Amino acid sequence: MAGVDPVDGAAAPDQYGIVGHPIKHSWSPFIHGVFAKQTLQNLVYRLFDVEPADFEKTVPGLFASGVRGLNVTVPHKQAAARIATEKTERATRARAVNTLVLRADGSVLGDNTDGAGLVNDLEINLRLSLRNMRVLMLGAGGAARGVMGPLLERELFELTVANRTPERAEALCAQFFEAGKVASCGFADIPGPAYDLIINATSASLHGQMPELATGLVGKHTLCYDMAYGRGPTPFTTWAEAQQAGMVCKGWGMLVEQAAASFELWRGLYPDTKPVLQLLEPYR
Ligand code: ATR
């Protein structure tokens, strides 16, 4: 229930926000603001810039001050997994939490909506069926780990994880071998032929880099999806265009869908994401 403002008697908005460092460029306040307006929810959503050393004492303080739910982003997702008193299975497997929910009994639920965000973007916005797809994921860090479980739930034909450090890909796949057909390799050993879907989950784009890959991995039917978002092309999308991929996409839809899944955890409603994606169009 929303509180009542002691001054004018109006219901005070419920408080939410995102914790990260740095955080000032986050789109989340805009996205959640549109969701709240659309669904007539009385809430505010703020940015909390918190240094890593302060995270574990700041977050309980935010909850004590009336905040009811938080998104968590870089570099705090692992720390959030530690402070959640209970975690969903997908957050446990991802070993990372991007959504915290303060419950009525004071317990804090940790969930990870990143994988659902990716899968919903692929299935709902891009209208793909993941079933029986051959999927190549580049990267084996936190971003890759966060989406492995939800992707494998879709009964892919196979998921190959390729990483600069092959041992990391091997370790990641070892944790998911029961969930589906997974294989790991280094960038130089990626088996062909062309994949149906190639997901870039490395942070190489952020450093303006693209790993060197063999030709023949991309065909006319291949969707190349960069989990990074931002304005204009990334090194990965430029590579994908040069390989004449059937479709090339950045992670804006994943961003909006993971936000919608968090919003649903807090408010019990899954908002319509299409209007937000349209509003973001000029910035993509
Ligand atoms: P994140 O949470 O963004 O996934 P991370 O856990 O540090 O961050 O993982 C970064 C991923 O990007 C890793 O797969 C990393 O490869 P290594 O495991 O070999 O470090 C990958 N990565 C980062 N910079 C890269 C680059 N220049 N070329 C290729 N891969 C890169």
mmCIF file of C-alpha atoms and ligand atoms in Angstrom:
data_model
loop_
_atom_site.group_PDB
_atom_site.id
_atom_site.type_symbol
_atom_site.label_atom_id
_atom_site.label_comp_id
_atom_site.label_asym_id
_atom_site.label_seq_id
_atom_site.Cartn_x
_atom_site.Cartn_y
_atom_site.Cartn_z
ATOM 1 C CA MET A 1 0.000 0.000 0.000
ATOM 2 C CA ALA A 2 1.185 3.507 -0.731
ATOM 3 C CA GLY A 3 1.806 5.692 2.324
ATOM 4 C CA VAL A 4 -0.198 8.848 3.027
ATOM 5 C CA ASP A 5 1.523 12.206 2.824
ATOM 6 C CA PRO A 6 1.046 13.823 6.275
ATOM 7 C CA VAL A 7 0.906 17.316 4.757
ATOM 8 C CA ASP A 8 -1.802 17.123 2.112
ATOM 9 C CA GLY A 9 -3.289 13.672 2.742
ATOM 10 C CA ALA A 10 -2.481 12.478 -0.792
ATOM 11 C CA ALA A 11 -1.044 8.993 -1.182
ATOM 12 C CA ALA A 12 2.757 9.247 -1.327
ATOM 13 C CA PRO A 13 4.204 7.351 -4.286
ATOM 14 C CA ASP A 14 5.865 4.004 -3.668
ATOM 15 C CA GLN A 15 9.622 4.216 -4.044
ATOM 16 C CA TYR A 16 11.789 2.208 -6.404
ATOM 17 C CA GLY A 17 15.138 2.757 -8.055
ATOM 18 C CA ILE A 18 18.312 1.397 -9.539
ATOM 19 C CA VAL A 19 21.648 0.967 -7.788
ATOM 20 C CA GLY A 20 24.834 1.039 -9.843
ATOM 21 C CA HIS A 21 28.176 2.776 -10.275
ATOM 22 C CA PRO A 22 28.314 4.756 -12.485
ATOM 23 C CA ILE A 23 24.584 5.142 -13.019
ATOM 24 C CA LYS A 24 23.792 8.600 -14.324
ATOM 25 C CA HIS A 25 23.287 7.442 -17.936
ATOM 26 C CA SER A 26 20.752 4.768 -17.011
ATOM 27 C CA TRP A 27 17.532 4.603 -19.046
ATOM 28 C CA SER A 28 15.705 2.782 -16.247
ATOM 29 C CA PRO A 29 14.000 5.838 -14.641
ATOM 30 C CA PHE A 30 12.607 6.781 -18.054
ATOM 31 C CA ILE A 31 11.438 3.240 -18.832
ATOM 32 C CA HIS A 32 9.815 2.667 -15.432
ATOM 33 C CA GLY A 33 8.279 6.133 -15.550
ATOM 34 C CA VAL A 34 6.526 5.242 -18.809
ATOM 35 C CA PHE A 35 5.419 1.867 -17.401
ATOM 36 C CA ALA A 36 4.002 3.551 -14.274
ATOM 37 C CA LYS A 37 2.058 6.107 -16.276
ATOM 38 C CA GLN A 38 0.705 3.470 -18.626
ATOM 39 C CA THR A 39 -0.464 1.191 -15.794
ATOM 40 C CA LEU A 40 -1.588 4.025 -13.457
ATOM 41 C CA GLN A 41 0.829 3.008 -10.708
ATOM 42 C CA ASN A 42 1.685 5.669 -8.130
ATOM 43 C CA LEU A 43 5.456 5.289 -7.902
ATOM 44 C CA VAL A 44 8.755 7.117 -8.193
ATOM 45 C CA TYR A 45 11.923 5.535 -9.582
ATOM 46 C CA ARG A 46 15.295 7.049 -8.755
ATOM 47 C CA LEU A 47 18.985 6.571 -9.464
ATOM 48 C CA PHE A 48 21.266 5.543 -6.597
ATOM 49 C CA ASP A 49 24.980 5.862 -7.353
ATOM 50 C CA VAL A 50 26.636 3.578 -4.818
ATOM 51 C CA GLU A 51 30.342 2.679 -4.666
ATOM 52 C CA PRO A 52 31.086 -1.058 -4.413
ATOM 53 C CA ALA A 53 32.456 -0.717 -0.874
ATOM 54 C CA ASP A 54 29.156 0.840 0.300
ATOM 55 C CA PHE A 55 26.672 -1.459 -1.423
ATOM 56 C CA GLU A 56 26.002 -3.933 1.383
ATOM 57 C CA LYS A 57 25.241 -1.253 3.960
ATOM 58 C CA THR A 58 23.463 1.218 1.638
ATOM 59 C CA VAL A 59 20.852 -1.175 0.263
ATOM 60 C CA PRO A 60 19.368 -2.206 3.660
ATOM 61 C CA GLY A 61 19.337 1.521 4.488
ATOM 62 C CA LEU A 62 17.332 2.267 1.343
ATOM 63 C CA PHE A 63 14.814 -0.434 2.242
ATOM 64 C CA ALA A 64 14.604 0.901 5.819
ATOM 65 C CA SER A 65 13.876 4.376 4.424
ATOM 66 C CA GLY A 66 10.832 3.128 2.490
ATOM 67 C CA VAL A 67 12.200 1.898 -0.840
ATOM 68 C CA ARG A 68 10.195 -1.184 -1.888
ATOM 69 C CA GLY A 69 12.200 -2.531 -4.772
ATOM 70 C CA LEU A 70 15.507 -2.023 -6.547
ATOM 71 C CA ASN A 71 17.125 -2.843 -9.817
ATOM 72 C CA VAL A 72 20.799 -3.621 -9.507
ATOM 73 C CA THR A 73 23.350 -3.108 -12.245
ATOM 74 C CA VAL A 74 27.101 -3.093 -12.829
ATOM 75 C CA PRO A 75 29.131 -3.652 -10.671
ATOM 76 C CA HIS A 76 26.759 -4.858 -7.947
ATOM 77 C CA LYS A 77 24.891 -7.876 -9.345
ATOM 78 C CA GLN A 78 26.977 -10.452 -7.455
ATOM 79 C CA ALA A 79 26.828 -8.444 -4.228
ATOM 80 C CA ALA A 80 23.044 -8.222 -4.609
ATOM 81 C CA ALA A 81 22.937 -12.020 -4.854
ATOM 82 C CA ARG A 82 24.713 -12.140 -1.480
ATOM 83 C CA ILE A 83 22.360 -9.772 0.324
ATOM 84 C CA ALA A 84 19.085 -11.255 -0.948
ATOM 85 C CA THR A 85 17.577 -13.380 1.837
ATOM 86 C CA GLU A 86 15.944 -15.612 -0.774
ATOM 87 C CA LYS A 87 16.625 -16.065 -4.472
ATOM 88 C CA THR A 88 14.693 -17.400 -7.428
ATOM 89 C CA GLU A 89 16.137 -20.427 -9.159
ATOM 90 C CA ARG A 90 17.150 -18.402 -12.201
ATOM 91 C CA ALA A 91 19.005 -15.888 -10.021
ATOM 92 C CA THR A 92 20.752 -18.708 -8.165
ATOM 93 C CA ARG A 93 21.929 -20.226 -11.436
ATOM 94 C CA ALA A 94 22.977 -16.849 -12.813
ATOM 95 C CA ARG A 95 24.805 -16.130 -9.520
ATOM 96 C CA ALA A 96 23.679 -12.564 -10.067
ATOM 97 C CA VAL A 97 20.654 -10.517 -9.054
ATOM 98 C CA ASN A 98 19.313 -7.554 -11.009
ATOM 99 C CA THR A 99 16.045 -7.120 -9.080
ATOM 100 C CA LEU A 100 15.435 -6.929 -5.341
ATOM 101 C CA VAL A 101 11.949 -7.006 -3.863
ATOM 102 C CA LEU A 102 11.282 -6.017 -0.254
ATOM 103 C CA ARG A 103 8.488 -8.251 0.986
ATOM 104 C CA ALA A 104 5.937 -7.513 3.702
ATOM 105 C CA ASP A 105 7.740 -9.705 6.244
ATOM 106 C CA GLY A 106 10.989 -7.783 5.720
ATOM 107 C CA SER A 107 12.667 -10.501 3.673
ATOM 108 C CA VAL A 108 14.348 -9.513 0.415
ATOM 109 C CA LEU A 109 13.784 -11.599 -2.714
ATOM 110 C CA GLY A 110 16.505 -11.518 -5.371
ATOM 111 C CA ASP A 111 15.670 -12.325 -8.972
ATOM 112 C CA ASN A 112 17.434 -12.012 -12.302
ATOM 113 C CA THR A 113 15.246 -10.836 -15.185
ATOM 114 C CA ASP A 114 18.072 -10.407 -17.736
ATOM 115 C CA GLY A 115 17.600 -13.797 -19.374
ATOM 116 C CA ALA A 116 13.831 -13.397 -19.527
ATOM 117 C CA GLY A 117 14.434 -9.947 -21.023
ATOM 118 C CA LEU A 118 16.559 -11.406 -23.805
ATOM 119 C CA VAL A 119 14.195 -14.301 -24.500
ATOM 120 C CA ASN A 120 11.134 -12.017 -24.506
ATOM 121 C CA ASP A 121 12.814 -9.613 -26.892
ATOM 122 C CA LEU A 122 13.687 -12.469 -29.254
ATOM 123 C CA GLU A 123 10.280 -14.141 -29.036
ATOM 124 C CA ILE A 124 7.868 -11.229 -28.645
ATOM 125 C CA ASN A 125 9.483 -8.257 -30.350
ATOM 126 C CA LEU A 126 11.508 -10.109 -32.988
ATOM 127 C CA ARG A 127 8.940 -12.939 -33.312
ATOM 128 C CA LEU A 128 11.485 -15.749 -33.313
ATOM 129 C CA SER A 129 10.977 -19.265 -32.122
ATOM 130 C CA LEU A 130 14.106 -20.408 -30.304
ATOM 131 C CA ARG A 131 13.119 -24.056 -30.382
ATOM 132 C CA ASN A 132 15.661 -26.145 -32.310
ATOM 133 C CA MET A 133 17.898 -23.161 -33.014
ATOM 134 C CA ARG A 134 21.659 -23.487 -33.205
ATOM 135 C CA VAL A 135 22.899 -20.682 -31.024
ATOM 136 C CA LEU A 136 26.416 -19.309 -30.584
ATOM 137 C CA MET A 137 27.144 -17.158 -27.589
ATOM 138 C CA LEU A 138 30.321 -15.093 -27.516
ATOM 139 C CA GLY A 139 31.541 -14.498 -23.969
ATOM 140 C CA ALA A 140 31.440 -16.438 -20.718
ATOM 141 C CA GLY A 141 31.300 -13.687 -18.099
ATOM 142 C CA GLY A 142 28.441 -12.391 -15.991
ATOM 143 C CA ALA A 143 26.321 -11.249 -18.949
ATOM 144 C CA ALA A 144 26.525 -14.702 -20.557
ATOM 145 C CA ARG A 145 25.832 -16.526 -17.295
ATOM 146 C CA GLY A 146 22.734 -14.421 -16.695
ATOM 147 C CA VAL A 147 21.011 -15.574 -19.878
ATOM 148 C CA MET A 148 22.135 -19.228 -20.150
ATOM 149 C CA GLY A 149 19.300 -20.747 -18.093
ATOM 150 C CA PRO A 150 16.375 -18.951 -19.785
ATOM 151 C CA LEU A 151 17.853 -19.632 -23.251
ATOM 152 C CA LEU A 152 18.274 -23.350 -22.545
ATOM 153 C CA GLU A 153 14.701 -23.571 -21.275
ATOM 154 C CA ARG A 154 13.620 -22.909 -24.858
ATOM 155 C CA GLU A 155 14.818 -26.308 -26.095
ATOM 156 C CA LEU A 156 17.496 -25.048 -28.434
ATOM 157 C CA PHE A 157 19.096 -27.552 -30.771
ATOM 158 C CA GLU A 158 22.449 -26.606 -29.237
ATOM 159 C CA LEU A 159 24.176 -23.738 -27.487
ATOM 160 C CA THR A 160 27.872 -23.195 -28.163
ATOM 161 C CA VAL A 161 29.697 -20.835 -25.817
ATOM 162 C CA ALA A 162 32.897 -19.376 -27.252
ATOM 163 C CA ASN A 163 35.208 -17.261 -25.144
ATOM 164 C CA ARG A 164 38.604 -15.564 -25.375
ATOM 165 C CA THR A 165 39.584 -17.659 -22.348
ATOM 166 C CA PRO A 166 38.208 -21.100 -23.341
ATOM 167 C CA GLU A 167 38.501 -22.468 -19.775
ATOM 168 C CA ARG A 168 35.891 -19.957 -18.617
ATOM 169 C CA ALA A 169 33.471 -21.105 -21.313
ATOM 170 C CA GLU A 170 34.123 -24.707 -20.300
ATOM 171 C CA ALA A 171 33.430 -23.956 -16.634
ATOM 172 C CA LEU A 172 30.224 -22.102 -17.514
ATOM 173 C CA CYS A 173 28.956 -24.936 -19.717
ATOM 174 C CA ALA A 174 29.776 -27.490 -17.014
ATOM 175 C CA GLN A 175 27.255 -25.744 -14.770
ATOM 176 C CA PHE A 176 24.501 -25.963 -17.366
ATOM 177 C CA PHE A 177 25.100 -29.375 -18.956
ATOM 178 C CA GLU A 178 21.919 -30.783 -17.415
ATOM 179 C CA ALA A 179 19.827 -27.988 -18.911
ATOM 180 C CA GLY A 180 20.467 -28.781 -22.570
ATOM 181 C CA LYS A 181 23.036 -29.464 -25.260
ATOM 182 C CA VAL A 182 25.899 -27.093 -24.494
ATOM 183 C CA ALA A 183 29.474 -26.990 -25.799
ATOM 184 C CA SER A 184 32.391 -24.672 -25.215
ATOM 185 C CA CYS A 185 35.358 -23.518 -27.275
ATOM 186 C CA GLY A 186 37.810 -20.721 -27.938
ATOM 187 C CA PHE A 187 37.186 -18.135 -30.657
ATOM 188 C CA ALA A 188 39.554 -19.890 -33.046
ATOM 189 C CA ASP A 189 37.745 -23.242 -32.754
ATOM 190 C CA ILE A 190 34.103 -22.335 -33.284
ATOM 191 C CA PRO A 191 32.533 -25.120 -35.319
ATOM 192 C CA GLY A 192 30.370 -24.165 -38.294
ATOM 193 C CA PRO A 193 28.208 -24.171 -40.290
ATOM 194 C CA ALA A 194 26.372 -20.863 -39.935
ATOM 195 C CA TYR A 195 24.372 -20.414 -36.747
ATOM 196 C CA ASP A 196 20.733 -19.354 -36.494
ATOM 197 C CA LEU A 197 21.496 -16.905 -33.713
ATOM 198 C CA ILE A 198 24.779 -15.344 -32.554
ATOM 199 C CA ILE A 199 24.656 -13.420 -29.290
ATOM 200 C CA ASN A 200 27.460 -11.107 -28.261
ATOM 201 C CA ALA A 201 27.714 -11.288 -24.474
ATOM 202 C CA THR A 202 31.331 -10.104 -24.297
ATOM 203 C CA SER A 203 32.243 -6.672 -23.055
ATOM 204 C CA ALA A 204 34.619 -6.303 -26.029
ATOM 205 C CA SER A 205 32.306 -3.788 -27.742
ATOM 206 C CA LEU A 206 32.603 -1.499 -24.725
ATOM 207 C CA HIS A 207 36.335 -1.293 -25.436
ATOM 208 C CA GLY A 208 35.713 -0.763 -29.158
ATOM 209 C CA GLN A 209 36.882 -4.287 -29.962
ATOM 210 C CA MET A 210 35.539 -7.304 -31.784
ATOM 211 C CA PRO A 211 37.091 -10.743 -31.339
ATOM 212 C CA GLU A 212 38.544 -12.212 -34.492
ATOM 213 C CA LEU A 213 36.260 -14.971 -35.801
ATOM 214 C CA ALA A 214 36.390 -17.271 -38.786
ATOM 215 C CA THR A 215 34.136 -16.630 -41.758
ATOM 216 C CA GLY A 216 31.238 -19.022 -42.373
ATOM 217 C CA LEU A 217 29.576 -18.579 -38.984
ATOM 218 C CA VAL A 218 26.980 -16.146 -40.350
ATOM 219 C CA GLY A 219 24.441 -16.951 -43.034
ATOM 220 C CA LYS A 220 21.524 -15.176 -44.674
ATOM 221 C CA HIS A 221 19.231 -16.572 -41.980
ATOM 222 C CA THR A 222 21.442 -15.586 -39.012
ATOM 223 C CA LEU A 223 20.304 -13.096 -36.401
ATOM 224 C CA CYS A 224 23.285 -11.348 -34.812
ATOM 225 C CA TYR A 225 22.298 -9.879 -31.460
ATOM 226 C CA ASP A 226 24.541 -7.587 -29.423
ATOM 227 C CA MET A 227 23.474 -7.511 -25.775
ATOM 228 C CA ALA A 228 25.099 -4.096 -25.563
ATOM 229 C CA TYR A 229 22.948 -1.084 -26.410
ATOM 230 C CA GLY A 230 23.823 2.457 -27.242
ATOM 231 C CA ARG A 231 23.636 4.799 -30.137
ATOM 232 C CA GLY A 232 24.843 3.695 -33.552
ATOM 233 C CA PRO A 233 26.805 0.615 -34.574
ATOM 234 C CA THR A 234 29.031 -1.441 -32.273
ATOM 235 C CA PRO A 235 32.127 -3.382 -33.416
ATOM 236 C CA PHE A 236 29.950 -6.530 -33.267
ATOM 237 C CA THR A 237 27.086 -5.098 -35.340
ATOM 238 C CA THR A 238 29.587 -3.712 -37.870
ATOM 239 C CA TRP A 239 31.157 -7.193 -38.143
ATOM 240 C CA ALA A 240 27.711 -8.803 -38.492
ATOM 241 C CA GLU A 241 26.681 -6.397 -41.265
ATOM 242 C CA ALA A 242 29.948 -7.109 -43.078
ATOM 243 C CA GLN A 243 29.175 -10.847 -42.845
ATOM 244 C CA GLN A 244 25.757 -10.089 -44.390
ATOM 245 C CA ALA A 245 23.746 -11.413 -41.483
ATOM 246 C CA GLY A 246 20.008 -11.782 -42.096
ATOM 247 C CA MET A 247 19.258 -9.481 -39.179
ATOM 248 C CA VAL A 248 21.394 -7.400 -36.823
ATOM 249 C CA CYS A 249 20.126 -6.128 -33.530
ATOM 250 C CA LYS A 250 21.280 -4.402 -30.332
ATOM 251 C CA GLY A 251 20.055 -5.007 -26.794
ATOM 252 C CA TRP A 252 17.491 -2.211 -26.447
ATOM 253 C CA GLY A 253 14.612 -4.664 -26.485
ATOM 254 C CA MET A 254 16.331 -6.802 -23.833
ATOM 255 C CA LEU A 255 16.792 -3.686 -21.699
ATOM 256 C CA VAL A 256 13.115 -2.804 -21.889
ATOM 257 C CA GLU A 257 11.873 -6.383 -21.407
ATOM 258 C CA GLN A 258 14.067 -7.021 -18.349
ATOM 259 C CA ALA A 259 12.690 -3.788 -16.905
ATOM 260 C CA ALA A 260 9.135 -4.960 -17.614
ATOM 261 C CA ALA A 261 9.814 -8.265 -15.859
ATOM 262 C CA SER A 262 11.153 -6.369 -12.805
ATOM 263 C CA PHE A 263 8.111 -4.090 -12.865
ATOM 264 C CA GLU A 264 5.882 -7.159 -12.840
ATOM 265 C CA LEU A 265 7.689 -8.546 -9.792
ATOM 266 C CA TRP A 266 7.060 -5.309 -7.913
ATOM 267 C CA ARG A 267 3.584 -4.365 -9.126
ATOM 268 C CA GLY A 268 2.027 -7.609 -10.393
ATOM 269 C CA LEU A 269 1.478 -6.266 -13.929
ATOM 270 C CA TYR A 270 3.522 -6.826 -17.088
ATOM 271 C CA PRO A 271 3.449 -3.478 -18.892
ATOM 272 C CA ASP A 272 3.112 -3.036 -22.636
ATOM 273 C CA THR A 273 6.714 -2.580 -23.806
ATOM 274 C CA LYS A 274 5.983 -1.473 -27.374
ATOM 275 C CA PRO A 275 5.288 2.207 -26.585
ATOM 276 C CA VAL A 276 8.596 2.436 -24.679
ATOM 277 C CA LEU A 277 10.530 0.880 -27.539
ATOM 278 C CA GLN A 278 8.943 3.402 -29.890
ATOM 279 C CA LEU A 279 9.898 6.289 -27.604
ATOM 280 C CA LEU A 280 13.499 5.008 -27.490
ATOM 281 C CA GLU A 281 13.713 4.720 -31.288
ATOM 282 C CA PRO A 282 15.445 8.123 -31.822
ATOM 283 C CA TYR A 283 18.231 7.168 -29.379
ATOM 284 C CA ARG A 284 19.047 3.720 -30.820
HETATM 285 P P1 ATR B 1 30.192 -9.035 -17.944
HETATM 286 O O1 ATR B 1 29.485 -9.019 -16.625
HETATM 287 O O2 ATR B 1 29.983 -7.812 -18.800
HETATM 288 O O3 ATR B 1 29.948 -10.296 -18.693
HETATM 289 P P2 ATR B 1 32.774 -10.081 -17.243
HETATM 290 O O4 ATR B 1 32.191 -11.070 -16.304
HETATM 291 O O5 ATR B 1 34.041 -9.361 -16.869
HETATM 292 O O6 ATR B 1 31.758 -8.931 -17.567
HETATM 293 O O7 ATR B 1 32.978 -10.798 -18.648
HETATM 294 C C1 ATR B 1 33.426 -10.109 -19.780
HETATM 295 C C2 ATR B 1 33.380 -11.062 -20.978
HETATM 296 O O8 ATR B 1 33.808 -10.358 -22.141
HETATM 297 C C3 ATR B 1 34.299 -12.255 -20.839
HETATM 298 O O9 ATR B 1 33.753 -13.327 -21.581
HETATM 299 C C4 ATR B 1 35.581 -11.721 -21.490
HETATM 300 O O10 ATR B 1 36.454 -12.721 -21.940
HETATM 301 P P3 ATR B 1 37.509 -13.423 -20.930
HETATM 302 O O11 ATR B 1 36.708 -14.380 -20.096
HETATM 303 O O12 ATR B 1 38.495 -14.080 -21.790
HETATM 304 O O13 ATR B 1 38.084 -12.285 -20.109
HETATM 305 C C5 ATR B 1 34.994 -10.977 -22.641
HETATM 306 N N1 ATR B 1 35.861 -9.931 -23.188
HETATM 307 C C6 ATR B 1 36.180 -8.746 -22.635
HETATM 308 N N2 ATR B 1 36.973 -8.017 -23.442
HETATM 309 C C7 ATR B 1 37.163 -8.780 -24.554
HETATM 310 C C8 ATR B 1 37.885 -8.585 -25.775
HETATM 311 N N3 ATR B 1 38.579 -7.465 -26.009
HETATM 312 N N4 ATR B 1 37.829 -9.563 -26.692
HETATM 313 C C9 ATR B 1 37.140 -10.694 -26.458
HETATM 314 N N5 ATR B 1 36.449 -10.945 -25.329
HETATM 315 C C10 ATR B 1 36.446 -9.999 -24.401
#
